[in-house]
Short mmCIF file of C-alpha atoms in Angstrom, two decimals:
data_model
loop_
_atom_site.label_atom_id
_atom_site.label_comp_id
_atom_site.label_asym_id
_atom_site.label_seq_id
_atom_site.Cartn_x
_atom_site.Cartn_y
_atom_site.Cartn_z
CA MET A 802 -81.29 99.24 34.57
CA THR A 803 -77.77 99.25 36.01
CA SER A 804 -77.14 101.98 38.57
CA ARG A 805 -74.26 104.36 37.88
CA LYS A 806 -71.06 103.57 39.74
CA LEU A 807 -69.86 106.48 41.85
CA PRO A 808 -66.17 107.43 41.95
CA ILE A 809 -64.26 106.98 45.20
CA LEU A 810 -61.36 109.13 46.38
CA VAL A 811 -58.94 107.60 48.88
CA VAL A 812 -56.94 110.14 50.89
CA ALA A 813 -54.07 108.96 53.08
CA GLY A 814 -52.93 111.57 55.57
CA VAL A 815 -55.41 114.13 56.89
CA GLY A 816 -53.50 115.33 59.94
CA ASN A 817 -55.65 117.34 62.33
CA GLY A 818 -58.33 117.93 59.70
CA THR A 819 -57.25 121.45 58.68
CA GLY A 820 -54.66 120.78 55.97
CA THR A 821 -54.29 119.57 52.40
CA GLY A 822 -55.70 116.07 52.87
CA ALA A 823 -58.84 117.31 54.60
CA SER A 824 -59.41 120.12 52.08
CA THR A 825 -59.04 117.64 49.23
CA ALA A 826 -61.50 115.25 50.86
CA ARG A 827 -64.09 118.03 51.28
CA LEU A 828 -63.68 119.34 47.72
CA PHE A 829 -63.93 115.94 46.05
CA ALA A 830 -66.99 115.12 48.16
CA LYS A 831 -68.65 118.29 46.84
CA ASN A 832 -67.84 117.10 43.32
CA GLY A 833 -69.59 113.75 43.53
CA TYR A 834 -66.94 111.49 45.02
CA ARG A 835 -67.40 109.15 47.91
CA VAL A 836 -64.39 109.78 50.12
CA ALA A 837 -62.36 107.31 52.15
CA VAL A 838 -60.17 109.18 54.64
CA VAL A 839 -57.19 107.29 56.06
CA ALA A 840 -54.97 108.45 58.91
CA ARG A 841 -53.30 107.46 62.16
CA ASN A 842 -55.37 109.81 64.31
CA PRO A 843 -58.82 108.19 64.69
CA ASP A 844 -60.39 111.18 66.47
CA SER A 845 -59.50 113.71 63.75
CA LEU A 846 -60.45 111.14 61.13
CA GLN A 847 -63.94 110.62 62.53
CA LYS A 848 -64.47 114.38 62.94
CA LEU A 849 -63.54 115.01 59.31
CA ALA A 850 -65.84 112.24 58.05
CA ASP A 851 -68.70 113.58 60.20
CA ASP A 852 -68.10 117.09 58.87
CA ILE A 853 -68.25 115.92 55.24
CA ASN A 854 -71.38 113.84 55.85
CA SER A 855 -73.18 116.67 57.64
CA SER A 856 -72.40 118.95 54.69
CA GLY A 857 -74.14 116.67 52.21
CA GLY A 858 -71.18 114.58 51.08
CA GLU A 859 -70.37 110.97 51.81
CA ALA A 860 -67.23 109.95 53.66
CA ALA A 861 -66.05 107.09 55.83
CA PRO A 862 -63.04 106.95 58.18
CA PHE A 863 -60.44 104.20 57.97
CA PRO A 864 -57.92 104.42 60.84
CA ILE A 865 -54.51 102.88 60.29
CA GLU A 866 -51.79 102.28 62.85
CA THR A 867 -48.84 102.35 60.45
CA TYR A 868 -48.52 102.43 56.67
CA THR A 869 -47.14 98.92 56.23
CA HIS A 870 -48.06 96.88 53.15
CA ASP A 871 -50.36 94.63 55.16
CA ASN A 872 -52.12 97.52 56.91
CA VAL A 873 -52.61 99.46 53.68
CA LYS A 874 -54.00 96.38 51.93
CA SER A 875 -56.43 95.84 54.81
CA VAL A 876 -57.63 99.44 54.53
CA PHE A 877 -58.26 99.12 50.79
CA ASP A 878 -60.12 95.85 51.37
CA ALA A 879 -62.29 97.66 53.93
CA ILE A 880 -62.97 100.51 51.49
CA LYS A 881 -64.12 98.07 48.82
CA LYS A 882 -66.36 96.38 51.39
CA GLN A 883 -67.80 99.76 52.42
CA TRP A 884 -68.73 100.64 48.80
CA PRO A 885 -68.74 97.34 46.88
CA ASN A 886 -70.56 98.72 43.85
CA ASP A 887 -68.40 101.79 43.29
CA GLU A 888 -64.92 102.38 41.90
CA ILE A 889 -61.71 103.85 43.29
CA ARG A 890 -60.96 106.48 40.65
CA ALA A 891 -58.65 108.81 42.58
CA ALA A 892 -56.10 108.37 45.35
CA LEU A 893 -53.95 110.92 47.17
CA TRP A 894 -50.83 110.03 49.14
CA ASN A 895 -50.59 112.97 51.53
CA ALA A 896 -49.00 111.18 54.49
CA GLY A 897 -45.43 111.90 55.42
CA ALA A 898 -42.90 112.45 58.16
CA GLY A 899 -40.56 115.40 58.44
CA VAL A 900 -37.12 115.24 60.06
CA TRP A 901 -35.16 118.48 60.17
CA LYS A 902 -31.83 118.06 61.96
CA PRO A 903 -28.13 118.66 61.31
CA PHE A 904 -26.67 115.52 59.77
CA LEU A 905 -24.65 114.45 62.82
CA ASP A 906 -27.78 114.70 64.98
CA VAL A 907 -29.81 112.38 62.75
CA THR A 908 -30.46 109.01 64.37
CA GLU A 909 -31.19 105.64 62.82
CA SER A 910 -34.74 106.04 64.10
CA ASP A 911 -35.05 109.36 62.24
CA ILE A 912 -33.94 107.74 58.98
CA ARG A 913 -36.34 104.84 59.44
CA GLN A 914 -39.20 107.23 60.17
CA SER A 915 -38.54 109.21 57.00
CA LEU A 916 -38.15 106.18 54.74
CA GLU A 917 -41.01 104.18 56.25
CA ASN A 918 -43.44 107.05 55.73
CA ASN A 919 -42.20 108.72 52.56
CA VAL A 920 -41.06 105.63 50.66
CA ILE A 921 -42.36 102.33 52.06
CA GLY A 922 -45.80 103.70 52.89
CA ALA A 923 -46.01 105.44 49.52
CA PHE A 924 -45.07 102.19 47.75
CA ALA A 925 -47.81 100.29 49.60
CA PHE A 926 -50.43 102.94 48.92
CA ALA A 927 -49.49 103.21 45.24
CA ARG A 928 -49.65 99.44 44.81
CA GLU A 929 -53.15 99.12 46.23
CA SER A 930 -54.36 102.19 44.31
CA ILE A 931 -53.09 100.88 40.98
CA LEU A 932 -54.49 97.40 41.62
CA ALA A 933 -57.87 99.00 42.29
CA MET A 934 -57.76 101.04 39.07
CA LYS A 935 -56.05 98.90 36.47
CA ASP A 936 -59.06 96.84 35.36
CA LEU A 937 -61.56 99.72 35.28
CA GLU A 938 -63.13 101.07 32.11
CA LEU A 939 -61.93 104.43 30.81
CA ASN A 940 -63.84 107.38 32.22
CA GLU A 941 -64.94 110.52 30.36
CA ASN A 942 -61.36 111.87 30.55
CA GLY A 943 -59.86 108.78 28.94
CA LYS A 944 -58.29 107.43 32.11
CA LYS A 945 -58.88 104.61 34.56
CA GLY A 946 -57.84 106.63 37.57
CA THR A 947 -55.52 109.24 39.02
CA LEU A 948 -52.85 108.68 41.66
CA LEU A 949 -51.54 111.86 43.31
CA PHE A 950 -48.56 112.46 45.59
CA THR A 951 -48.05 115.48 47.82
CA SER A 952 -44.37 116.28 47.44
CA ALA A 953 -42.04 118.95 48.83
CA THR A 954 -39.10 121.14 47.86
CA ALA A 955 -36.85 118.60 49.59
CA ALA A 956 -37.71 116.17 46.77
CA LEU A 957 -35.77 118.43 44.40
CA ARG A 958 -32.84 119.61 46.49
CA GLY A 959 -31.30 118.95 49.87
CA ASN A 960 -30.46 121.58 52.44
CA VAL A 961 -28.43 121.89 55.64
CA VAL A 962 -30.95 120.14 57.91
CA THR A 963 -32.87 117.97 55.42
CA SER A 964 -30.59 114.96 54.89
CA ALA A 965 -33.10 112.46 56.32
CA PHE A 966 -36.22 114.23 55.02
CA ALA A 967 -34.82 114.79 51.52
CA ALA A 968 -33.72 111.16 51.26
CA GLY A 969 -37.33 110.10 51.77
CA LYS A 970 -38.80 112.74 49.47
CA PHE A 971 -36.26 112.06 46.71
CA GLY A 972 -37.35 108.43 46.88
CA GLN A 973 -41.03 109.33 46.71
CA ARG A 974 -40.44 111.58 43.70
CA ALA A 975 -38.55 108.83 41.88
CA LEU A 976 -41.38 106.42 42.68
CA SER A 977 -44.01 108.76 41.25
CA GLN A 978 -42.00 109.35 38.08
CA SER A 979 -41.42 105.63 37.59
CA LEU A 980 -45.13 104.91 38.05
CA ALA A 981 -46.13 107.71 35.68
CA LYS A 982 -43.96 106.20 32.95
CA GLU A 983 -45.04 102.61 33.57
CA PHE A 984 -48.76 103.09 34.08
CA GLY A 985 -49.49 106.14 31.93
CA LYS A 986 -49.50 103.74 28.97
CA GLN A 987 -52.11 101.75 30.88
CA ASN A 988 -54.34 104.83 31.25
CA ILE A 989 -53.56 105.50 34.91
CA HIS A 990 -52.51 109.09 35.52
CA VAL A 991 -49.79 109.58 38.14
CA ALA A 992 -48.89 113.10 39.24
CA SER A 993 -46.67 114.65 41.90
CA VAL A 994 -47.24 118.12 43.37
CA VAL A 995 -44.26 119.91 44.91
CA VAL A 996 -45.52 122.16 47.71
CA ASP A 997 -42.87 124.85 48.04
CA GLY A 998 -43.68 126.66 51.27
CA GLN A 999 -45.66 126.42 54.48
CA ILE A 1000 -49.27 125.33 54.31
CA ALA A 1001 -51.78 127.31 56.38
CA THR A 1002 -53.10 124.71 58.80
CA GLY A 1003 -53.90 124.58 62.51
CA ARG A 1004 -50.40 123.22 63.04
CA THR A 1005 -48.53 125.95 61.18
CA SER A 1006 -50.55 129.01 62.20
CA SER A 1007 -48.00 129.89 64.87
CA TYR A 1008 -44.94 129.39 62.63
CA GLY A 1009 -43.07 132.45 61.43
CA SER A 1010 -44.46 135.97 61.51
CA ALA A 1011 -47.91 137.09 60.46
CA ASP A 1012 -46.34 138.12 57.15
CA THR A 1013 -44.92 134.66 56.40
CA PRO A 1014 -46.48 133.58 53.09
CA LYS A 1015 -48.46 130.34 53.35
CA LEU A 1016 -50.28 128.18 50.85
CA SER A 1017 -54.02 127.72 51.23
CA PRO A 1018 -54.90 124.00 51.54
CA ASP A 1019 -58.16 124.73 49.71
CA SER A 1020 -56.19 126.08 46.76
CA ILE A 1021 -53.94 123.02 46.73
CA ALA A 1022 -57.07 120.84 46.73
CA LYS A 1023 -58.36 122.69 43.64
CA THR A 1024 -55.11 121.81 41.87
CA TYR A 1025 -55.60 118.16 42.78
CA LEU A 1026 -59.13 118.19 41.38
CA ASN A 1027 -57.88 119.85 38.19
CA LEU A 1028 -55.21 117.17 37.79
CA THR A 1029 -57.83 114.46 38.26
CA ASN A 1030 -59.95 116.07 35.54
CA GLN A 1031 -57.14 116.35 32.99
CA ASP A 1032 -57.88 114.39 29.83
CA SER A 1033 -55.44 111.88 28.43
CA SER A 1034 -54.21 114.19 25.65
CA ALA A 1035 -52.40 116.46 28.14
CA TRP A 1036 -51.34 114.98 31.48
CA THR A 1037 -49.12 116.62 34.07
CA TRP A 1038 -46.60 114.46 35.91
CA GLU A 1039 -45.06 117.13 38.17
CA LEU A 1040 -45.92 120.71 39.06
CA ASP A 1041 -44.93 123.03 41.88
CA LEU A 1042 -47.05 125.37 43.98
CA ARG A 1043 -45.96 128.32 46.08
CA PRO A 1044 -47.37 131.63 47.32
CA SER A 1045 -46.81 134.54 44.95
CA SER A 1046 -44.48 136.20 47.48
CA GLU A 1047 -42.45 133.07 48.28
CA LYS A 1048 -38.70 133.45 47.65
CA TRP A 1049 -37.39 130.65 45.43
#
């Protein structure tokens, strides 16, 4: 009797373990996924994996120095080696780099940082995710897998200090839309989530006043799980999330 293959979620970008990537990893683990967490901070990565494992889930850390094509491919190869009998059914690109400066203060290094993280890294991650999914059988929702992107308001409109950041996020949004159109017909669901507002993490707790509305990373994670569970008759490409009191 053949054992049932378990679904794997790959999450790139978990920060300090208190934000969207970490919440998504924890939620998917509770819903039967093996979770591969990928990030540039090995200490936070290991702590998150240990936390998931001690809570009854299964997770493994995969540190990465930079999100180059070669490094991302090596990480995916390591994930497949870790769980050779299971299938990558969901992937979340949650890594990014923010640059908020007046245009004349933006340096070449700032532009490279934004594009390397928000565009080049996203391309590499999307490529390996799609390669891992494209030959799988359809699951109970009529799809081979789901590829998610964490996006931002800067993907929709620029502002006075977002020239470098918006350039990267516009590129990422265009990538996700292109992939949704190309691979939706091949039963791979691609979706982009615009996060319009601050996320309540350990990094942002001191930003603004106590009354500043913030998004719960656990609530964002629930949206990601819902997107992954959408059946092929009604797929979302893009949606936006914001606190009820956010001005927009």
